[in-house]
Amino acid sequence: PDIDGDGKVDLLTDKLGYLGVSLGGIMGPELLALSSDIDAAILSVPGGKVSSIIQSSKQFGPLIYAFKPEGTSDGDVDRFFAVLQTLLDAGDAASYAPYVLKARIRGPKDHAPHLLIQMAIGDDIVPNVATRNLARGLGIPIVAPVVQPISTLVAAPTVPFSNNVAGVTAGLFQFDRVRDHAKAPVQASDHSGTPASYEAFAQDSAFLSPWLAGNAPQIIDPYAELQTPPLKN
């Protein structure tokens, strides 16, 4: 395609990647499941089972209970969200997740994308339960250091690693702390700060740069690479 109208091709369509942040991360699994054209993807602070994002989020959750009609019990609210999720399932990220890395439904069965998932432990918008839902659906390995174990997920190889899942690089990394730049103070991870952080950018670059050069992406531990100090108690 000619993006800027100068008559010259600006993008090569034979090597497509996807970087989705927040809602872009939530929408990513559907695209990755239904398209065989994406070779590598990063989903930053994503989630699945969308109703849990509304109900359990520190930002949105209190509003649900604050504005519930008089006489409505907490049990009524829980039942409402169960019904709501049934309506959302057809377009939910968690519903498409099983078809991203393994049970491919579009294109060659062995053409899964390289995939990096970035989870913020202190996420106040997409709660950790939603990211765990998505990760279980994907069946993606969890990368050390593990801050929050996720049942059913296997451990990824020792970092850095590549081509660890049926010929593709795949893993979920948990951020509990981030910095704005190398000399900035360490702060707890959150939804907005994590994707643009010094550590996430280093991990993105390590993942995408080899792929752009024609090699397999790799997943690193940015804390080890950048010598990120621990959070202070």
JSON list of N, CA and C in Angstrom, two decimals, residues 111-188:
[
{"chain": "A", "resi": 111, "resn": "HIS", "atom": "N", "xyz": [1.08, -22.66, 11.04]},
{"chain": "A", "resi": 111, "resn": "HIS", "atom": "CA", "xyz": [1.45, -21.26, 10.86]},
{"chain": "A", "resi": 111, "resn": "HIS", "atom": "C", "xyz": [0.91, -20.39, 11.99]},
{"chain": "A", "resi": 112, "resn": "ALA", "atom": "N", "xyz": [1.26, -20.74, 13.22]},
{"chain": "A", "resi": 112, "resn": "ALA", "atom": "CA", "xyz": [0.90, -19.90, 14.36]},
{"chain": "A", "resi": 112, "resn": "ALA", "atom": "C", "xyz": [1.86, -18.71, 14.41]},
{"chain": "A", "resi": 113, "resn": "PRO", "atom": "N", "xyz": [1.43, -17.59, 14.97]},
{"chain": "A", "resi": 113, "resn": "PRO", "atom": "CA", "xyz": [2.31, -16.43, 15.08]},
{"chain": "A", "resi": 113, "resn": "PRO", "atom": "C", "xyz": [3.24, -16.54, 16.29]},
{"chain": "A", "resi": 114, "resn": "HIS", "atom": "N", "xyz": [4.41, -15.96, 16.18]},
{"chain": "A", "resi": 114, "resn": "HIS", "atom": "CA", "xyz": [5.22, -15.72, 17.37]},
{"chain": "A", "resi": 114, "resn": "HIS", "atom": "C", "xyz": [4.42, -14.79, 18.28]},
{"chain": "A", "resi": 115, "resn": "LEU", "atom": "N", "xyz": [4.44, -15.03, 19.59]},
{"chain": "A", "resi": 115, "resn": "LEU", "atom": "CA", "xyz": [3.52, -14.28, 20.45]},
{"chain": "A", "resi": 115, "resn": "LEU", "atom": "C", "xyz": [4.15, -13.96, 21.80]},
{"chain": "A", "resi": 116, "resn": "LEU", "atom": "N", "xyz": [4.12, -12.68, 22.17]},
{"chain": "A", "resi": 116, "resn": "LEU", "atom": "CA", "xyz": [4.57, -12.22, 23.48]},
{"chain": "A", "resi": 116, "resn": "LEU", "atom": "C", "xyz": [3.40, -11.53, 24.18]},
{"chain": "A", "resi": 117, "resn": "ILE", "atom": "N", "xyz": [3.07, -11.99, 25.38]},
{"chain": "A", "resi": 117, "resn": "ILE", "atom": "CA", "xyz": [2.03, -11.38, 26.20]},
{"chain": "A", "resi": 117, "resn": "ILE", "atom": "C", "xyz": [2.71, -10.66, 27.36]},
{"chain": "A", "resi": 118, "resn": "GLN", "atom": "N", "xyz": [2.31, -9.41, 27.60]},
{"chain": "A", "resi": 118, "resn": "GLN", "atom": "CA", "xyz": [2.87, -8.63, 28.69]},
{"chain": "A", "resi": 118, "resn": "GLN", "atom": "C", "xyz": [1.76, -8.30, 29.69]},
{"chain": "A", "resi": 119, "resn": "MET", "atom": "N", "xyz": [1.95, -8.73, 30.92]},
{"chain": "A", "resi": 119, "resn": "MET", "atom": "CA", "xyz": [0.96, -8.59, 31.99]},
{"chain": "A", "resi": 119, "resn": "MET", "atom": "C", "xyz": [1.49, -7.64, 33.05]},
{"chain": "A", "resi": 120, "resn": "ALA", "atom": "N", "xyz": [0.67, -6.70, 33.48]},
{"chain": "A", "resi": 120, "resn": "ALA", "atom": "CA", "xyz": [1.05, -5.77, 34.55]},
{"chain": "A", "resi": 120, "resn": "ALA", "atom": "C", "xyz": [0.39, -6.23, 35.85]},
{"chain": "A", "resi": 121, "resn": "ILE", "atom": "N", "xyz": [1.20, -6.61, 36.83]},
{"chain": "A", "resi": 121, "resn": "ILE", "atom": "CA", "xyz": [0.67, -7.11, 38.09]},
{"chain": "A", "resi": 121, "resn": "ILE", "atom": "C", "xyz": [-0.18, -6.04, 38.78]},
{"chain": "A", "resi": 122, "resn": "GLY", "atom": "N", "xyz": [0.18, -4.78, 38.63]},
{"chain": "A", "resi": 122, "resn": "GLY", "atom": "CA", "xyz": [-0.58, -3.70, 39.27]},
{"chain": "A", "resi": 122, "resn": "GLY", "atom": "C", "xyz": [-1.63, -3.09, 38.36]},
{"chain": "A", "resi": 123, "resn": "ASP", "atom": "N", "xyz": [-2.11, -3.84, 37.39]},
{"chain": "A", "resi": 123, "resn": "ASP", "atom": "CA", "xyz": [-3.08, -3.31, 36.41]},
{"chain": "A", "resi": 123, "resn": "ASP", "atom": "C", "xyz": [-4.39, -2.96, 37.10]},
{"chain": "A", "resi": 124, "resn": "ASP", "atom": "N", "xyz": [-4.80, -1.70, 36.99]},
{"chain": "A", "resi": 124, "resn": "ASP", "atom": "CA", "xyz": [-6.03, -1.25, 37.64]},
{"chain": "A", "resi": 124, "resn": "ASP", "atom": "C", "xyz": [-7.19, -1.13, 36.66]},
{"chain": "A", "resi": 125, "resn": "ILE", "atom": "N", "xyz": [-6.97, -1.45, 35.39]},
{"chain": "A", "resi": 125, "resn": "ILE", "atom": "CA", "xyz": [-8.04, -1.37, 34.38]},
{"chain": "A", "resi": 125, "resn": "ILE", "atom": "C", "xyz": [-8.38, -2.75, 33.85]},
{"chain": "A", "resi": 126, "resn": "VAL", "atom": "N", "xyz": [-7.39, -3.48, 33.33]},
{"chain": "A", "resi": 126, "resn": "VAL", "atom": "CA", "xyz": [-7.59, -4.87, 32.94]},
{"chain": "A", "resi": 126, "resn": "VAL", "atom": "C", "xyz": [-7.08, -5.72, 34.11]},
{"chain": "A", "resi": 127, "resn": "PRO", "atom": "N", "xyz": [-7.97, -6.23, 34.95]},
{"chain": "A", "resi": 127, "resn": "PRO", "atom": "CA", "xyz": [-7.53, -6.94, 36.15]},
{"chain": "A", "resi": 127, "resn": "PRO", "atom": "C", "xyz": [-6.76, -8.20, 35.80]},
{"chain": "A", "resi": 128, "resn": "ASN", "atom": "N", "xyz": [-5.92, -8.62, 36.74]},
{"chain": "A", "resi": 128, "resn": "ASN", "atom": "CA", "xyz": [-5.09, -9.80, 36.50]},
{"chain": "A", "resi": 128, "resn": "ASN", "atom": "C", "xyz": [-5.91, -11.04, 36.18]},
{"chain": "A", "resi": 129, "resn": "VAL", "atom": "N", "xyz": [-7.11, -11.13, 36.76]},
{"chain": "A", "resi": 129, "resn": "VAL", "atom": "CA", "xyz": [-7.95, -12.30, 36.47]},
{"chain": "A", "resi": 129, "resn": "VAL", "atom": "C", "xyz": [-8.27, -12.38, 34.99]},
{"chain": "A", "resi": 130, "resn": "ALA", "atom": "N", "xyz": [-8.44, -11.23, 34.33]},
{"chain": "A", "resi": 130, "resn": "ALA", "atom": "CA", "xyz": [-8.75, -11.23, 32.89]},
{"chain": "A", "resi": 130, "resn": "ALA", "atom": "C", "xyz": [-7.55, -11.66, 32.07]},
{"chain": "A", "resi": 131, "resn": "THR", "atom": "N", "xyz": [-6.35, -11.23, 32.47]},
{"chain": "A", "resi": 131, "resn": "THR", "atom": "CA", "xyz": [-5.14, -11.65, 31.75]},
{"chain": "A", "resi": 131, "resn": "THR", "atom": "C", "xyz": [-4.88, -13.13, 31.97]},
{"chain": "A", "resi": 132, "resn": "ARG", "atom": "N", "xyz": [-5.15, -13.61, 33.18]},
{"chain": "A", "resi": 132, "resn": "ARG", "atom": "CA", "xyz": [-5.01, -15.04, 33.44]},
{"chain": "A", "resi": 132, "resn": "ARG", "atom": "C", "xyz": [-5.99, -15.85, 32.60]},
{"chain": "A", "resi": 133, "resn": "ASN", "atom": "N", "xyz": [-7.22, -15.34, 32.47]},
{"chain": "A", "resi": 133, "resn": "ASN", "atom": "CA", "xyz": [-8.21, -16.03, 31.62]},
{"chain": "A", "resi": 133, "resn": "ASN", "atom": "C", "xyz": [-7.68, -16.19, 30.20]},
{"chain": "A", "resi": 134, "resn": "LEU", "atom": "N", "xyz": [-7.14, -15.11, 29.66]},
{"chain": "A", "resi": 134, "resn": "LEU", "atom": "CA", "xyz": [-6.62, -15.13, 28.30]},
{"chain": "A", "resi": 134, "resn": "LEU", "atom": "C", "xyz": [-5.42, -16.07, 28.18]},
{"chain": "A", "resi": 135, "resn": "ALA", "atom": "N", "xyz": [-4.53, -15.99, 29.15]},
{"chain": "A", "resi": 135, "resn": "ALA", "atom": "CA", "xyz": [-3.32, -16.82, 29.11]},
{"chain": "A", "resi": 135, "resn": "ALA", "atom": "C", "xyz": [-3.66, -18.31, 29.14]},
{"chain": "A", "resi": 136, "resn": "ARG", "atom": "N", "xyz": [-4.65, -18.68, 29.95]},
{"chain": "A", "resi": 136, "resn": "ARG", "atom": "CA", "xyz": [-5.05, -20.10, 29.99]},
{"chain": "A", "resi": 136, "resn": "ARG", "atom": "C", "xyz": [-5.64, -20.53, 28.66]},
{"chain": "A", "resi": 137, "resn": "GLY", "atom": "N", "xyz": [-6.44, -19.65, 28.06]},
{"chain": "A", "resi": 137, "resn": "GLY", "atom": "CA", "xyz": [-7.01, -19.98, 26.76]},
{"chain": "A", "resi": 137, "resn": "GLY", "atom": "C", "xyz": [-5.94, -20.16, 25.70]},
{"chain": "A", "resi": 138, "resn": "LEU", "atom": "N", "xyz": [-4.93, -19.32, 25.75]},
{"chain": "A", "resi": 138, "resn": "LEU", "atom": "CA", "xyz": [-3.83, -19.42, 24.78]},
{"chain": "A", "resi": 138, "resn": "LEU", "atom": "C", "xyz": [-2.95, -20.64, 25.05]},
{"chain": "A", "resi": 139, "resn": "GLY", "atom": "N", "xyz": [-2.89, -21.07, 26.32]},
{"chain": "A", "resi": 139, "resn": "GLY", "atom": "CA", "xyz": [-1.98, -22.15, 26.68]},
{"chain": "A", "resi": 139, "resn": "GLY", "atom": "C", "xyz": [-0.53, -21.75, 26.51]},
{"chain": "A", "resi": 140, "resn": "ILE", "atom": "N", "xyz": [-0.24, -20.48, 26.81]},
{"chain": "A", "resi": 140, "resn": "ILE", "atom": "CA", "xyz": [1.08, -19.92, 26.55]},
{"chain": "A", "resi": 140, "resn": "ILE", "atom": "C", "xyz": [2.01, -20.16, 27.75]},
{"chain": "A", "resi": 141, "resn": "PRO", "atom": "N", "xyz": [3.27, -20.49, 27.53]},
{"chain": "A", "resi": 141, "resn": "PRO", "atom": "CA", "xyz": [4.19, -20.68, 28.65]},
{"chain": "A", "resi": 141, "resn": "PRO", "atom": "C", "xyz": [4.42, -19.39, 29.42]},
{"chain": "A", "resi": 142, "resn": "ILE", "atom": "N", "xyz": [4.69, -19.51, 30.71]},
{"chain": "A", "resi": 142, "resn": "ILE", "atom": "CA", "xyz": [4.92, -18.35, 31.57]},
{"chain": "A", "resi": 142, "resn": "ILE", "atom": "C", "xyz": [6.42, -18.20, 31.82]},
{"chain": "A", "resi": 143, "resn": "VAL", "atom": "N", "xyz": [6.91, -16.98, 31.65]},
{"chain": "A", "resi": 143, "resn": "VAL", "atom": "CA", "xyz": [8.35, -16.69, 31.67]},
{"chain": "A", "resi": 143, "resn": "VAL", "atom": "C", "xyz": [8.79, -16.29, 33.08]},
{"chain": "A", "resi": 144, "resn": "ALA", "atom": "N", "xyz": [9.91, -16.84, 33.52]},
{"chain": "A", "resi": 144, "resn": "ALA", "atom": "CA", "xyz": [10.49, -16.44, 34.80]},
{"chain": "A", "resi": 144, "resn": "ALA", "atom": "C", "xyz": [11.12, -15.06, 34.67]},
{"chain": "A", "resi": 145, "resn": "PRO", "atom": "N", "xyz": [11.12, -14.27, 35.77]},
{"chain": "A", "resi": 145, "resn": "PRO", "atom": "CA", "xyz": [10.63, -14.59, 37.11]},
{"chain": "A", "resi": 145, "resn": "PRO", "atom": "C", "xyz": [9.11, -14.51, 37.22]},
{"chain": "A", "resi": 146, "resn": "VAL", "atom": "N", "xyz": [8.52, -15.52, 37.80]},
{"chain": "A", "resi": 146, "resn": "VAL", "atom": "CA", "xyz": [7.06, -15.59, 37.92]},
{"chain": "A", "resi": 146, "resn": "VAL", "atom": "C", "xyz": [6.62, -14.89, 39.20]},
{"chain": "A", "resi": 147, "resn": "VAL", "atom": "N", "xyz": [5.83, -13.86, 39.05]},
{"chain": "A", "resi": 147, "resn": "VAL", "atom": "CA", "xyz": [5.31, -13.11, 40.19]},
{"chain": "A", "resi": 147, "resn": "VAL", "atom": "C", "xyz": [4.01, -13.71, 40.68]},
{"chain": "A", "resi": 148, "resn": "GLN", "atom": "N", "xyz": [3.19, -14.15, 39.74]},
{"chain": "A", "resi": 148, "resn": "GLN", "atom": "CA", "xyz": [1.85, -14.66, 40.04]},
{"chain": "A", "resi": 148, "resn": "GLN", "atom": "C", "xyz": [1.66, -15.95, 39.26]},
{"chain": "A", "resi": 149, "resn": "PRO", "atom": "N", "xyz": [1.81, -17.12, 39.92]},
{"chain": "A", "resi": 149, "resn": "PRO", "atom": "CA", "xyz": [1.62, -18.38, 39.20]},
{"chain": "A", "resi": 149, "resn": "PRO", "atom": "C", "xyz": [0.23, -18.47, 38.58]},
{"chain": "A", "resi": 150, "resn": "ILE", "atom": "N", "xyz": [0.15, -19.11, 37.42]},
{"chain": "A", "resi": 150, "resn": "ILE", "atom": "CA", "xyz": [-1.12, -19.27, 36.72]},
{"chain": "A", "resi": 150, "resn": "ILE", "atom": "C", "xyz": [-1.32, -20.76, 36.46]},
{"chain": "A", "resi": 151, "resn": "SER", "atom": "N", "xyz": [-2.36, -21.31, 37.05]},
{"chain": "A", "resi": 151, "resn": "SER", "atom": "CA", "xyz": [-2.62, -22.75, 36.92]},
{"chain": "A", "resi": 151, "resn": "SER", "atom": "C", "xyz": [-2.78, -23.14, 35.46]},
{"chain": "A", "resi": 152, "resn": "THR", "atom": "N", "xyz": [-2.30, -24.30, 35.13]},
{"chain": "A", "resi": 152, "resn": "THR", "atom": "CA", "xyz": [-2.31, -24.95, 33.80]},
{"chain": "A", "resi": 152, "resn": "THR", "atom": "C", "xyz": [-1.21, -24.46, 32.88]},
{"chain": "A", "resi": 153, "resn": "LEU", "atom": "N", "xyz": [-0.53, -23.36, 33.20]},
{"chain": "A", "resi": 153, "resn": "LEU", "atom": "CA", "xyz": [0.53, -22.86, 32.33]},
{"chain": "A", "resi": 153, "resn": "LEU", "atom": "C", "xyz": [1.86, -23.52, 32.68]},
{"chain": "A", "resi": 154, "resn": "VAL", "atom": "N", "xyz": [2.59, -23.95, 31.66]},
{"chain": "A", "resi": 154, "resn": "VAL", "atom": "CA", "xyz": [3.90, -24.55, 31.88]},
{"chain": "A", "resi": 154, "resn": "VAL", "atom": "C", "xyz": [4.96, -23.46, 31.90]},
{"chain": "A", "resi": 155, "resn": "ALA", "atom": "N", "xyz": [6.11, -23.78, 32.44]},
{"chain": "A", "resi": 155, "resn": "ALA", "atom": "CA", "xyz": [7.21, -22.83, 32.49]},
{"chain": "A", "resi": 155, "resn": "ALA", "atom": "C", "xyz": [7.88, -22.72, 31.14]},
{"chain": "A", "resi": 156, "resn": "ALA", "atom": "N", "xyz": [8.21, -21.50, 30.76]},
{"chain": "A", "resi": 156, "resn": "ALA", "atom": "CA", "xyz": [8.97, -21.27, 29.53]},
{"chain": "A", "resi": 156, "resn": "ALA", "atom": "C", "xyz": [10.43, -21.64, 29.77]},
{"chain": "A", "resi": 157, "resn": "PRO", "atom": "N", "xyz": [11.20, -21.81, 28.71]},
{"chain": "A", "resi": 157, "resn": "PRO", "atom": "CA", "xyz": [12.63, -22.09, 28.88]},
{"chain": "A", "resi": 157, "resn": "PRO", "atom": "C", "xyz": [13.34, -20.93, 29.57]},
{"chain": "A", "resi": 158, "resn": "THR", "atom": "N", "xyz": [14.55, -21.20, 30.00]},
{"chain": "A", "resi": 158, "resn": "THR", "atom": "CA", "xyz": [15.37, -20.14, 30.59]},
{"chain": "A", "resi": 158, "resn": "THR", "atom": "C", "xyz": [15.62, -19.05, 29.56]},
{"chain": "A", "resi": 159, "resn": "VAL", "atom": "N", "xyz": [15.45, -17.81, 29.99]},
{"chain": "A", "resi": 159, "resn": "VAL", "atom": "CA", "xyz": [15.64, -16.67, 29.08]},
{"chain": "A", "resi": 159, "resn": "VAL", "atom": "C", "xyz": [17.12, -16.43, 28.82]},
{"chain": "A", "resi": 160, "resn": "PRO", "atom": "N", "xyz": [17.44, -15.85, 27.63]},
{"chain": "A", "resi": 160, "resn": "PRO", "atom": "CA", "xyz": [16.55, -15.61, 26.50]},
{"chain": "A", "resi": 160, "resn": "PRO", "atom": "C", "xyz": [16.28, -16.91, 25.74]},
{"chain": "A", "resi": 161, "resn": "PHE", "atom": "N", "xyz": [15.13, -16.96, 25.06]},
{"chain": "A", "resi": 161, "resn": "PHE", "atom": "CA", "xyz": [14.80, -18.18, 24.31]},
{"chain": "A", "resi": 161, "resn": "PHE", "atom": "C", "xyz": [14.04, -17.82, 23.04]},
{"chain": "A", "resi": 162, "resn": "SER", "atom": "N", "xyz": [14.03, -18.77, 22.11]},
{"chain": "A", "resi": 162, "resn": "SER", "atom": "CA", "xyz": [13.31, -18.64, 20.85]},
{"chain": "A", "resi": 162, "resn": "SER", "atom": "C", "xyz": [12.76, -20.00, 20.45]},
{"chain": "A", "resi": 163, "resn": "ASN", "atom": "N", "xyz": [11.75, -19.99, 19.58]},
{"chain": "A", "resi": 163, "resn": "ASN", "atom": "CA", "xyz": [11.21, -21.21, 18.98]},
{"chain": "A", "resi": 163, "resn": "ASN", "atom": "C", "xyz": [10.92, -22.30, 20.02]},
{"chain": "A", "resi": 164, "resn": "ASN", "atom": "N", "xyz": [10.19, -21.94, 21.05]},
{"chain": "A", "resi": 164, "resn": "ASN", "atom": "CA", "xyz": [9.93, -22.89, 22.13]},
{"chain": "A", "resi": 164, "resn": "ASN", "atom": "C", "xyz": [8.60, -23.62, 22.03]},
{"chain": "A", "resi": 165, "resn": "VAL", "atom": "N", "xyz": [7.69, -23.17, 21.13]},
{"chain": "A", "resi": 165, "resn": "VAL", "atom": "CA", "xyz": [6.37, -23.80, 21.01]},
{"chain": "A", "resi": 165, "resn": "VAL", "atom": "C", "xyz": [6.13, -24.16, 19.55]},
{"chain": "A", "resi": 166, "resn": "ALA", "atom": "N", "xyz": [6.37, -25.41, 19.20]},
{"chain": "A", "resi": 166, "resn": "ALA", "atom": "CA", "xyz": [6.08, -25.90, 17.85]},
{"chain": "A", "resi": 166, "resn": "ALA", "atom": "C", "xyz": [6.62, -24.97, 16.77]},
{"chain": "A", "resi": 167, "resn": "GLY", "atom": "N", "xyz": [7.86, -24.53, 16.94]},
{"chain": "A", "resi": 167, "resn": "GLY", "atom": "CA", "xyz": [8.50, -23.72, 15.91]},
{"chain": "A", "resi": 167, "resn": "GLY", "atom": "C", "xyz": [8.28, -22.23, 16.02]},
{"chain": "A", "resi": 168, "resn": "VAL", "atom": "N", "xyz": [7.53, -21.76, 17.03]},
{"chain": "A", "resi": 168, "resn": "VAL", "atom": "CA", "xyz": [7.37, -20.33, 17.22]},
{"chain": "A", "resi": 168, "resn": "VAL", "atom": "C", "xyz": [7.82, -19.95, 18.63]},
{"chain": "A", "resi": 169, "resn": "THR", "atom": "N", "xyz": [8.11, -18.67, 18.79]},
{"chain": "A", "resi": 169, "resn": "THR", "atom": "CA", "xyz": [8.50, -18.13, 20.09]},
{"chain": "A", "resi": 169, "resn": "THR", "atom": "C", "xyz": [7.24, -17.62, 20.79]},
{"chain": "A", "resi": 170, "resn": "ALA", "atom": "N", "xyz": [6.99, -18.09, 22.01]},
{"chain": "A", "resi": 170, "resn": "ALA", "atom": "CA", "xyz": [5.77, -17.68, 22.71]},
{"chain": "A", "resi": 170, "resn": "ALA", "atom": "C", "xyz": [6.00, -17.68, 24.22]},
{"chain": "A", "resi": 171, "resn": "GLY", "atom": "N", "xyz": [5.46, -16.65, 24.89]},
{"chain": "A", "resi": 171, "resn": "GLY", "atom": "CA", "xyz": [5.58, -16.60, 26.33]},
{"chain": "A", "resi": 171, "resn": "GLY", "atom": "C", "xyz": [4.84, -15.41, 26.92]},
{"chain": "A", "resi": 172, "resn": "LEU", "atom": "N", "xyz": [4.48, -15.54, 28.19]},
{"chain": "A", "resi": 172, "resn": "LEU", "atom": "CA", "xyz": [3.84, -14.47, 28.95]},
{"chain": "A", "resi": 172, "resn": "LEU", "atom": "C", "xyz": [4.81, -13.98, 30.01]},
{"chain": "A", "resi": 173, "resn": "PHE", "atom": "N", "xyz": [5.04, -12.67, 30.03]},
{"chain": "A", "resi": 173, "resn": "PHE", "atom": "CA", "xyz": [5.94, -12.08, 31.02]},
{"chain": "A", "resi": 173, "resn": "PHE", "atom": "C", "xyz": [5.14, -11.17, 31.94]},
{"chain": "A", "resi": 174, "resn": "GLN", "atom": "N", "xyz": [5.42, -11.28, 33.25]},
{"chain": "A", "resi": 174, "resn": "GLN", "atom": "CA", "xyz": [4.71, -10.49, 34.25]},
{"chain": "A", "resi": 174, "resn": "GLN", "atom": "C", "xyz": [5.59, -9.34, 34.75]},
{"chain": "A", "resi": 175, "resn": "PHE", "atom": "N", "xyz": [5.10, -8.13, 34.58]},
{"chain": "A", "resi": 175, "resn": "PHE", "atom": "CA", "xyz": [5.79, -6.93, 35.07]},
{"chain": "A", "resi": 175, "resn": "PHE", "atom": "C", "xyz": [5.22, -6.54, 36.43]},
{"chain": "A", "resi": 176, "resn": "ASP", "atom": "N", "xyz": [6.07, -6.53, 37.44]},
{"chain": "A", "resi": 176, "resn": "ASP", "atom": "CA", "xyz": [5.63, -6.02, 38.74]},
{"chain": "A", "resi": 176, "resn": "ASP", "atom": "C", "xyz": [6.18, -4.61, 39.01]},
{"chain": "A", "resi": 177, "resn": "ARG", "atom": "N", "xyz": [7.16, -4.19, 38.17]},
{"chain": "A", "resi": 177, "resn": "ARG", "atom": "CA", "xyz": [7.78, -2.88, 38.35]},
{"chain": "A", "resi": 177, "resn": "ARG", "atom": "C", "xyz": [8.29, -2.38, 37.01]},
{"chain": "A", "resi": 178, "resn": "VAL", "atom": "N", "xyz": [8.36, -1.09, 36.84]},
{"chain": "A", "resi": 178, "resn": "VAL", "atom": "CA", "xyz": [8.82, -0.50, 35.58]},
{"chain": "A", "resi": 178, "resn": "VAL", "atom": "C", "xyz": [9.51, 0.83, 35.87]},
{"chain": "A", "resi": 179, "resn": "ARG", "atom": "N", "xyz": [10.20, 1.33, 34.85]},
{"chain": "A", "resi": 179, "resn": "ARG", "atom": "CA", "xyz": [10.80, 2.67, 34.90]},
{"chain": "A", "resi": 179, "resn": "ARG", "atom": "C", "xyz": [10.47, 3.41, 33.62]},
{"chain": "A", "resi": 180, "resn": "ASP", "atom": "N", "xyz": [10.46, 4.74, 33.72]},
{"chain": "A", "resi": 180, "resn": "ASP", "atom": "CA", "xyz": [10.24, 5.56, 32.53]},
{"chain": "A", "resi": 180, "resn": "ASP", "atom": "C", "xyz": [11.48, 5.61, 31.66]},
{"chain": "A", "resi": 181, "resn": "HIS", "atom": "N", "xyz": [12.65, 5.56, 32.28]},
{"chain": "A", "resi": 181, "resn": "HIS", "atom": "CA", "xyz": [13.92, 5.55, 31.57]},
{"chain": "A", "resi": 181, "resn": "HIS", "atom": "C", "xyz": [14.98, 4.98, 32.50]},
{"chain": "A", "resi": 182, "resn": "ALA", "atom": "N", "xyz": [16.20, 4.85, 32.03]},
{"chain": "A", "resi": 182, "resn": "ALA", "atom": "CA", "xyz": [17.23, 4.13, 32.77]},
{"chain": "A", "resi": 182, "resn": "ALA", "atom": "C", "xyz": [17.51, 4.71, 34.15]},
{"chain": "A", "resi": 183, "resn": "LYS", "atom": "N", "xyz": [17.42, 6.03, 34.29]},
{"chain": "A", "resi": 183, "resn": "LYS", "atom": "CA", "xyz": [17.75, 6.67, 35.56]},
{"chain": "A", "resi": 183, "resn": "LYS", "atom": "C", "xyz": [16.52, 7.03, 36.40]},
{"chain": "A", "resi": 184, "resn": "ALA", "atom": "N", "xyz": [15.35, 6.66, 35.91]},
{"chain": "A", "resi": 184, "resn": "ALA", "atom": "CA", "xyz": [14.12, 6.97, 36.63]},
{"chain": "A", "resi": 184, "resn": "ALA", "atom": "C", "xyz": [13.94, 6.02, 37.81]},
{"chain": "A", "resi": 185, "resn": "PRO", "atom": "N", "xyz": [13.23, 6.45, 38.84]},
{"chain": "A", "resi": 185, "resn": "PRO", "atom": "CA", "xyz": [12.96, 5.55, 39.97]},
{"chain": "A", "resi": 185, "resn": "PRO", "atom": "C", "xyz": [12.04, 4.41, 39.55]},
{"chain": "A", "resi": 186, "resn": "VAL", "atom": "N", "xyz": [12.21, 3.29, 40.21]},
{"chain": "A", "resi": 186, "resn": "VAL", "atom": "CA", "xyz": [11.36, 2.13, 39.95]},
{"chain": "A", "resi": 186, "resn": "VAL", "atom": "C", "xyz": [9.99, 2.38, 40.58]},
{"chain": "A", "resi": 187, "resn": "GLN", "atom": "N", "xyz": [8.94, 2.03, 39.84]},
{"chain": "A", "resi": 187, "resn": "GLN", "atom": "CA", "xyz": [7.59, 2.18, 40.36]},
{"chain": "A", "resi": 187, "resn": "GLN", "atom": "C", "xyz": [6.79, 0.93, 40.05]},
{"chain": "A", "resi": 188, "resn": "ALA", "atom": "N", "xyz": [5.73, 0.72, 40.79]},
{"chain": "A", "resi": 188, "resn": "ALA", "atom": "CA", "xyz": [4.90, -0.46, 40.57]},
{"chain": "A", "resi": 188, "resn": "ALA", "atom": "C", "xyz": [4.27, -0.40, 39.19]}
]
